PDB file of C-alpha atoms in Angstrom:
ATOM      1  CA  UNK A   1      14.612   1.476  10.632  1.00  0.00           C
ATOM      2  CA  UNK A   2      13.484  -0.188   7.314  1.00  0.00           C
ATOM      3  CA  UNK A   3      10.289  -1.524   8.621  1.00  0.00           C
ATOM      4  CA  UNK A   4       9.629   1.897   9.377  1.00  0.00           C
ATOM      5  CA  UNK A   5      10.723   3.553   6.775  1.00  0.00           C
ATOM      6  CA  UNK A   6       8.543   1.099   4.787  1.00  0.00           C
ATOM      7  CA  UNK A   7       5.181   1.951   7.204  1.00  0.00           C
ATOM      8  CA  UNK A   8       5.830   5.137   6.254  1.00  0.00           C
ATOM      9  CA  UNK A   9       5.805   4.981   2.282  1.00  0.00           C
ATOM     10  CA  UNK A  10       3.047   2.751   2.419  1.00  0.00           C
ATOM     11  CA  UNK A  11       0.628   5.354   4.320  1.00  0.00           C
ATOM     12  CA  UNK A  12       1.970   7.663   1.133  1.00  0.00           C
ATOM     13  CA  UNK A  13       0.911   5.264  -1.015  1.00  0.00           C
ATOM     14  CA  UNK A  14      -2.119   4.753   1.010  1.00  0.00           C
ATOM     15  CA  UNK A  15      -2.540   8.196   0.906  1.00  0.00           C
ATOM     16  CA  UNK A  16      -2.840   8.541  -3.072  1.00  0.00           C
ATOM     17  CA  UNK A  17      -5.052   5.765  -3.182  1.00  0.00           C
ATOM     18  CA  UNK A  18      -7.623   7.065  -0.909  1.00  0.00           C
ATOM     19  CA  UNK A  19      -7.718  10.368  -3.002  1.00  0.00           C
ATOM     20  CA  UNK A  20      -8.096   8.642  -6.285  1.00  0.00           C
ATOM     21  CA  UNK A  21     -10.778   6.955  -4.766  1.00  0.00           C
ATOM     22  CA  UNK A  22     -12.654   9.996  -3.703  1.00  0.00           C
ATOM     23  CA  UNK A  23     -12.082  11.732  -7.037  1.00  0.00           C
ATOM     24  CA  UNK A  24     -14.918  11.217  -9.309  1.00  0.00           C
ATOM     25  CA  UNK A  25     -14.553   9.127 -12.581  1.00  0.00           C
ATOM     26  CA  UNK A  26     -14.405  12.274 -14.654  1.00  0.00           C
ATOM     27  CA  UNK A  27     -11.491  13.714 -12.860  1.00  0.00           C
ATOM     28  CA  UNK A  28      -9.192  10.433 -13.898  1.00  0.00           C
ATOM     29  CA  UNK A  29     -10.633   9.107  -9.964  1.00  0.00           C
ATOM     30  CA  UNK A  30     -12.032   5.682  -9.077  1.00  0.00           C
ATOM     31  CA  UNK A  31     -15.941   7.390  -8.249  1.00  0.00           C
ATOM     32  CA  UNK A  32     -15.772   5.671  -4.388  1.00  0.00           C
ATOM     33  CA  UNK A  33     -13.802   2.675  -5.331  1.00  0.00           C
ATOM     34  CA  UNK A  34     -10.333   1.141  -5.084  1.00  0.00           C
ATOM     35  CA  UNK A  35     -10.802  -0.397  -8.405  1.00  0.00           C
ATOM     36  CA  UNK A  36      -8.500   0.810 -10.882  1.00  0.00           C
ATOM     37  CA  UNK A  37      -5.759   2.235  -8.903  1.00  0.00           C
ATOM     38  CA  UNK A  38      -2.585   2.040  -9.493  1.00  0.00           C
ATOM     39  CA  UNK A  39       0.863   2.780  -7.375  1.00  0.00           C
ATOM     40  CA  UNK A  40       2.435   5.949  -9.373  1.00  0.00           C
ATOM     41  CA  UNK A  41       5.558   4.674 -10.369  1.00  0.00           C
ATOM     42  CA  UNK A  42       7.596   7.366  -7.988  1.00  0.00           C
ATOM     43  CA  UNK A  43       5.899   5.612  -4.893  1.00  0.00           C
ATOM     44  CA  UNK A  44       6.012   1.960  -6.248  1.00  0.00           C
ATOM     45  CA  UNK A  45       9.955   1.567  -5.861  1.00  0.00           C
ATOM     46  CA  UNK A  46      13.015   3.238  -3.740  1.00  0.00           C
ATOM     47  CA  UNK A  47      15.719   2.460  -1.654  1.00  0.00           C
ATOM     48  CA  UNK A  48      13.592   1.105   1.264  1.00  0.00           C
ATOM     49  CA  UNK A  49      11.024  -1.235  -0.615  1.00  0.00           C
ATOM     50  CA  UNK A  50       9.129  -2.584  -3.827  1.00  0.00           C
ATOM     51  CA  UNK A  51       5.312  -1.736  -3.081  1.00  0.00           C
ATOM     52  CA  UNK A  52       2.765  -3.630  -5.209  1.00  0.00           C
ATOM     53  CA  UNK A  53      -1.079  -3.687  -4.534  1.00  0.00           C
ATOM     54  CA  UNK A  54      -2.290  -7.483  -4.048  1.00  0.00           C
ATOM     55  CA  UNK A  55      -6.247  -6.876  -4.382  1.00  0.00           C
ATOM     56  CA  UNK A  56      -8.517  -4.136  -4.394  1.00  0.00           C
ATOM     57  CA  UNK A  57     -12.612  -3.887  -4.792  1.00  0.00           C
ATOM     58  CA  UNK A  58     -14.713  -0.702  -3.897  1.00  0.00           C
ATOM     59  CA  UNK A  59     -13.885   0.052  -0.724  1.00  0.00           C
ATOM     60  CA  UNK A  60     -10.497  -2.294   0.281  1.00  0.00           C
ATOM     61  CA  UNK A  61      -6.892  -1.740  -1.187  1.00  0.00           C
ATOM     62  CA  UNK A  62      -4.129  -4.732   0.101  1.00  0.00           C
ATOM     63  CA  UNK A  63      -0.424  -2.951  -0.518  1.00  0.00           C
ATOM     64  CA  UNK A  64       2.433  -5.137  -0.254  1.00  0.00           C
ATOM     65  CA  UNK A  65       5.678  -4.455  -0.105  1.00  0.00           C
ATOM     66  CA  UNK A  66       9.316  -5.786  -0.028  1.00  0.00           C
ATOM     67  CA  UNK A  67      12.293  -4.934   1.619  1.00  0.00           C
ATOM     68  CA  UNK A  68      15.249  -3.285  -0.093  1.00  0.00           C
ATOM     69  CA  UNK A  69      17.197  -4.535   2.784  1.00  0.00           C
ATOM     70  CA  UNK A  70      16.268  -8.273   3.252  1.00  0.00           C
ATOM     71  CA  UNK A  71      15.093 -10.595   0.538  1.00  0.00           C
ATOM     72  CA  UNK A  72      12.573 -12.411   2.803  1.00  0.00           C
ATOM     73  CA  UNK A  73      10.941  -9.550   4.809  1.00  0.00           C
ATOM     74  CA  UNK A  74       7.912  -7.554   3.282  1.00  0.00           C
ATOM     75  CA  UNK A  75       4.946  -6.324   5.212  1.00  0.00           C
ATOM     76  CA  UNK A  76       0.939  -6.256   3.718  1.00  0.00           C
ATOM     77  CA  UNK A  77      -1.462  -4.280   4.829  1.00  0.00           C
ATOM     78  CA  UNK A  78      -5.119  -3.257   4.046  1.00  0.00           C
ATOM     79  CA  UNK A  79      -6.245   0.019   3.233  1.00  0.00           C
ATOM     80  CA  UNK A  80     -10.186   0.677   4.474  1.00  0.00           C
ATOM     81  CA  UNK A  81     -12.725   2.648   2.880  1.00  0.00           C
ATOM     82  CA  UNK A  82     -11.545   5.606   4.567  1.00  0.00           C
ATOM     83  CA  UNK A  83      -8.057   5.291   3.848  1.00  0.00           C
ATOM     84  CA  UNK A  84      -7.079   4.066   7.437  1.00  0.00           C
ATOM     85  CA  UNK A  85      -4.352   1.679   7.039  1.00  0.00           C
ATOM     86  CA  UNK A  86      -4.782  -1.966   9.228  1.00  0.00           C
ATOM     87  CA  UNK A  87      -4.576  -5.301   9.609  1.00  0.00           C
ATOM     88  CA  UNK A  88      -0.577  -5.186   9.311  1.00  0.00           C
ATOM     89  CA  UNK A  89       1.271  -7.969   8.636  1.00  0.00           C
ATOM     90  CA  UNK A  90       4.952  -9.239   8.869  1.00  0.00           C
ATOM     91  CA  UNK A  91       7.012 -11.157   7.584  1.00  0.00           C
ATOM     92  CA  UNK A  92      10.621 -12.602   7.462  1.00  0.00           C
ATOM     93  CA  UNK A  93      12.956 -10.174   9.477  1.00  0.00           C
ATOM     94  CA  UNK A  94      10.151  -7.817  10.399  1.00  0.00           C
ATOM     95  CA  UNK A  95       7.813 -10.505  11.960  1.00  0.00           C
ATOM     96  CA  UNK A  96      10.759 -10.609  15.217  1.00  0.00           C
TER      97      UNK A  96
END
């Protein structure tokens, strides 16, 4: 249930970084880049995960993020130019 829970806040996040980079730089966006972004503080933390962004460049974001639940377990994942989330990865209790 956390690993889903999890998948699920970081397609939120995912989300908000796709339309900030959409937005153009004069509307506070990234002008058709990643670079820049930041998680909103209301989507970086809650009860199911920590959520950090590893790397970003113009058109790839790489979210990680940590499990409330278990110390060891986090999942990554890559955000494309088009905001489709892939390239998931496991790790500790989620990589079973």
């Amino acid at each position: 249930a956390n690993k889903d829970a999890m998948i699920n806040d970081m397609n939120n996040i995912g989300a908000n970084a796709y339309q900030y980079r959409i937005r153009t730089k004069e509307t506070g966006g990234g002008g058709g880049s990643y670079l820049g972004y930041r998680i909103d503080d209301k989507l970086s933390q809650n009860e199911n995960g920590r959520y950090r962004i590893i790397a970003s460049n113009d058109s790839v974001l790489i979210i990680e993020g940590k499990s409330m639940n278990s110390e060891y377990s986090k999942i990554r994942i890559k955000l494309d130019l088009l905001g489709r989330l892939k390239d998931f990865k496991y790790y500790g209790a989620f990589n079973d």
